[in-house]
XYZ file of C-alpha atoms in Angstrom:
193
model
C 99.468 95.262 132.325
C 102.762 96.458 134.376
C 104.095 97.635 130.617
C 100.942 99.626 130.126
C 101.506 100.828 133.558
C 104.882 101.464 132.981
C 103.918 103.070 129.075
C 102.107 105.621 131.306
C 104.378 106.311 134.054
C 106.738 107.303 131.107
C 104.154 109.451 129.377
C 104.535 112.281 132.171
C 100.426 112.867 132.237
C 100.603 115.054 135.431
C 103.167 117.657 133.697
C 101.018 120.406 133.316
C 101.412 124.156 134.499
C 98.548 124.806 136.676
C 97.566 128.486 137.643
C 99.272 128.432 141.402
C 101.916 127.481 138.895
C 102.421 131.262 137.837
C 103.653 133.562 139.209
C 101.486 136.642 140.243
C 103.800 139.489 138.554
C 104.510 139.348 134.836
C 107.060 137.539 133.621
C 109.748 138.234 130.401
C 109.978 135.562 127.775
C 113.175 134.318 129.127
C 111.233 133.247 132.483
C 108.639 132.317 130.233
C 110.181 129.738 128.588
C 111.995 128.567 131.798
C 108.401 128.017 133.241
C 107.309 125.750 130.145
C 110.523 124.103 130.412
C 110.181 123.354 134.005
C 106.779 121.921 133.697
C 106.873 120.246 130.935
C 110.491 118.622 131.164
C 109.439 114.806 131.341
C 107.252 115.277 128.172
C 110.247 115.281 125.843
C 111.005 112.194 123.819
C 114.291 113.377 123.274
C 116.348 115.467 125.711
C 117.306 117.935 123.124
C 113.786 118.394 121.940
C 112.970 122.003 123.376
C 109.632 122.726 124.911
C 109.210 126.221 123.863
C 111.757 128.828 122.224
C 111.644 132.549 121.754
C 110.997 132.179 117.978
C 107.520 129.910 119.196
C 106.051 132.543 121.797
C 106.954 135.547 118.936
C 105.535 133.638 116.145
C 102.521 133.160 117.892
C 102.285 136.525 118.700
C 102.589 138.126 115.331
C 100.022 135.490 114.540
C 97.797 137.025 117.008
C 97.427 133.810 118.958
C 97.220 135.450 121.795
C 96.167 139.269 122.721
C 99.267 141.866 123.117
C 101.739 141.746 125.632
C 102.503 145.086 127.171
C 106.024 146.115 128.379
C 107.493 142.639 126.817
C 105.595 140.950 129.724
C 103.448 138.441 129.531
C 100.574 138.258 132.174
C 99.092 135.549 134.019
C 96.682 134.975 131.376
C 99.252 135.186 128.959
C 100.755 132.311 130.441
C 97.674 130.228 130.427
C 96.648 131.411 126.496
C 100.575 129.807 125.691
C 99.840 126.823 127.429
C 96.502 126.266 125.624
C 98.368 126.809 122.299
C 100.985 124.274 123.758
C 98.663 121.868 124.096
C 96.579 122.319 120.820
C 99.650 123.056 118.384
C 100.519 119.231 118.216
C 97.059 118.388 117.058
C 95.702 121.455 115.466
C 96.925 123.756 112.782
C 97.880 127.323 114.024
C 95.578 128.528 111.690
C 92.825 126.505 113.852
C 94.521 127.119 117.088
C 94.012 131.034 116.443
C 90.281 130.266 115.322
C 89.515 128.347 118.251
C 91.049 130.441 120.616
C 90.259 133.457 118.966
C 86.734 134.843 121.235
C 89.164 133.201 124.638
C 91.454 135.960 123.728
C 88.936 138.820 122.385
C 87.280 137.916 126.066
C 90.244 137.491 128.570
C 91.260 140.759 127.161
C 88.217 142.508 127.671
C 87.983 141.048 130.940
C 84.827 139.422 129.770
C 86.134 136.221 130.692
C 88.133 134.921 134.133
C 90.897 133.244 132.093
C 92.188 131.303 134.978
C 88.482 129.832 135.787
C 88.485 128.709 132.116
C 91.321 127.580 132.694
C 90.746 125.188 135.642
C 87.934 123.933 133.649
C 90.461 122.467 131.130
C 92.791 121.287 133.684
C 90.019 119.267 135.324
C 88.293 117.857 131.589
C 92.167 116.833 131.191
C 92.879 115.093 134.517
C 89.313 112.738 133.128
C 90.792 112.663 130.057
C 93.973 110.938 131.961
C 91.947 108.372 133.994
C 89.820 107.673 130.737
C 93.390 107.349 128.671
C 94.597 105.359 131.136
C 91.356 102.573 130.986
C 91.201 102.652 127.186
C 94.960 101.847 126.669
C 94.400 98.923 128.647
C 91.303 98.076 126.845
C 93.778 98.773 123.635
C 96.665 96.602 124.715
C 94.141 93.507 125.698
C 92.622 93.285 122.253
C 95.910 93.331 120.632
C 96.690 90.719 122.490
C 93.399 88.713 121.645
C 93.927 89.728 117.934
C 97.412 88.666 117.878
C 97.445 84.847 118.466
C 101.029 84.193 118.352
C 103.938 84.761 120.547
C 105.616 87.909 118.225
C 105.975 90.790 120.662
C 107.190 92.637 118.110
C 104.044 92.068 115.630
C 101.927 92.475 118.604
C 103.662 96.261 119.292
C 103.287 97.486 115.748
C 100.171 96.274 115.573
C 99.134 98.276 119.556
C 101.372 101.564 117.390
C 98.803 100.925 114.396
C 95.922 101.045 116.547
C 96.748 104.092 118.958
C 97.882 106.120 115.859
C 94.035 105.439 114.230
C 92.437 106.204 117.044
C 94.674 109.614 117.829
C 93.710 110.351 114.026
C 89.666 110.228 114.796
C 90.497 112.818 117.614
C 92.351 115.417 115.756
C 90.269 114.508 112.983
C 86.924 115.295 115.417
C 88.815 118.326 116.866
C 89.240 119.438 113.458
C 85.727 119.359 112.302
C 84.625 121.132 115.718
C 87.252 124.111 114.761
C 85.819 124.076 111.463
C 82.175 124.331 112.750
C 83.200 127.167 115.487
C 83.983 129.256 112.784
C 80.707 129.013 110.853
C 78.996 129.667 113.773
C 80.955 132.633 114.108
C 80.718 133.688 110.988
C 77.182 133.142 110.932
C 76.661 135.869 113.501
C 76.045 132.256 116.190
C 77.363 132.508 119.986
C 78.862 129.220 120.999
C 79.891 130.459 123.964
């Protein structure tokens, strides 16, 4: 178990940018970016990989991701709508990120919606999601280790890399359908929110 533990200790789990995180005047995408990189430094696998770049944040907003910036400044709630498309754009397509996040934005703007108590929803279904992560790897890593009989740590690893990529497959694959049914609801004239 101390290379599960140390699996996770590597994995960075707390790196998050939480909304005392942000500062409370708007920011330019330069700062932006700095922010993201900040946060989210000990997620990289490689230390070239780049968190977020200019081309991301203005891709994503030509693609409407998130509502319009005014000034070239991005809000608060900006902030928090580009970490939510952070987090999603390694599972999701952008196409579904935009669809799921698409009545999030039409609300924040609006100002039907406290983004930032939305927001501290997710942070707190994700710090679960970390202690449940954390149980189930172990569960993972102990019934590799039953199913693998012999002494081959390498077998045993590809086999613990077969299994985690299966079971990260059912999630998107789950996230995927529940995209896919937010949008029928929607366009079936249905509130899910």
């Amino acid at each position: 178990m101390e290379s599960i533990d140390r699996l996770i200790g590597q994995l960075a789990l707390d790196s998050q940018i939480r909304p005392s995180d942000i500062p409370k005047i708007d920011l330019y995408v330069d700062q932006v970016i700095q922010l993201f990189d900040t946060a989210f430094h000990d997620t990289k696998r490689y230390p070239d990989d780049k968190i977020l770049t200019k081309t991301m944040i203005n891709n994503y907003a030509k693609g409407k991701l998130f509502y319009p910036v005014q000034h070239k400044k991005y809000t608060p709630d900006h902030i928090m709508l580009i970490s939510l498309i952070y987090q999603m754009k390694s599972t999701l397509s952008i196409n579904d990120v935009k669809k799921v996040l698409e009545k999030v934005n039409e609300q924040a703007q609006a100002r039907d919606l406290d983004l930032s108590e939305f927001y501290e929803a997710y942070l707190g279904l994700q710090q679960d999601n970390h202690a449940a992560f954390k149980e189930e790897l172990e569960r993972q890593a102990k019934a590799v280790a039953h199913a693998q009989n012999e002494e081959s740590g390498e077998l045993s690893k590809v086999l613990f890399i077969a299994s985690l990529v299966h079971k990260s497959n059912l999630y998107r694959r789950a996230a995927e359908k529940l995209a896919d049914e937010l949008v029928r609801e929607e366009a079936d004239g249905k509130n899910s929110y």
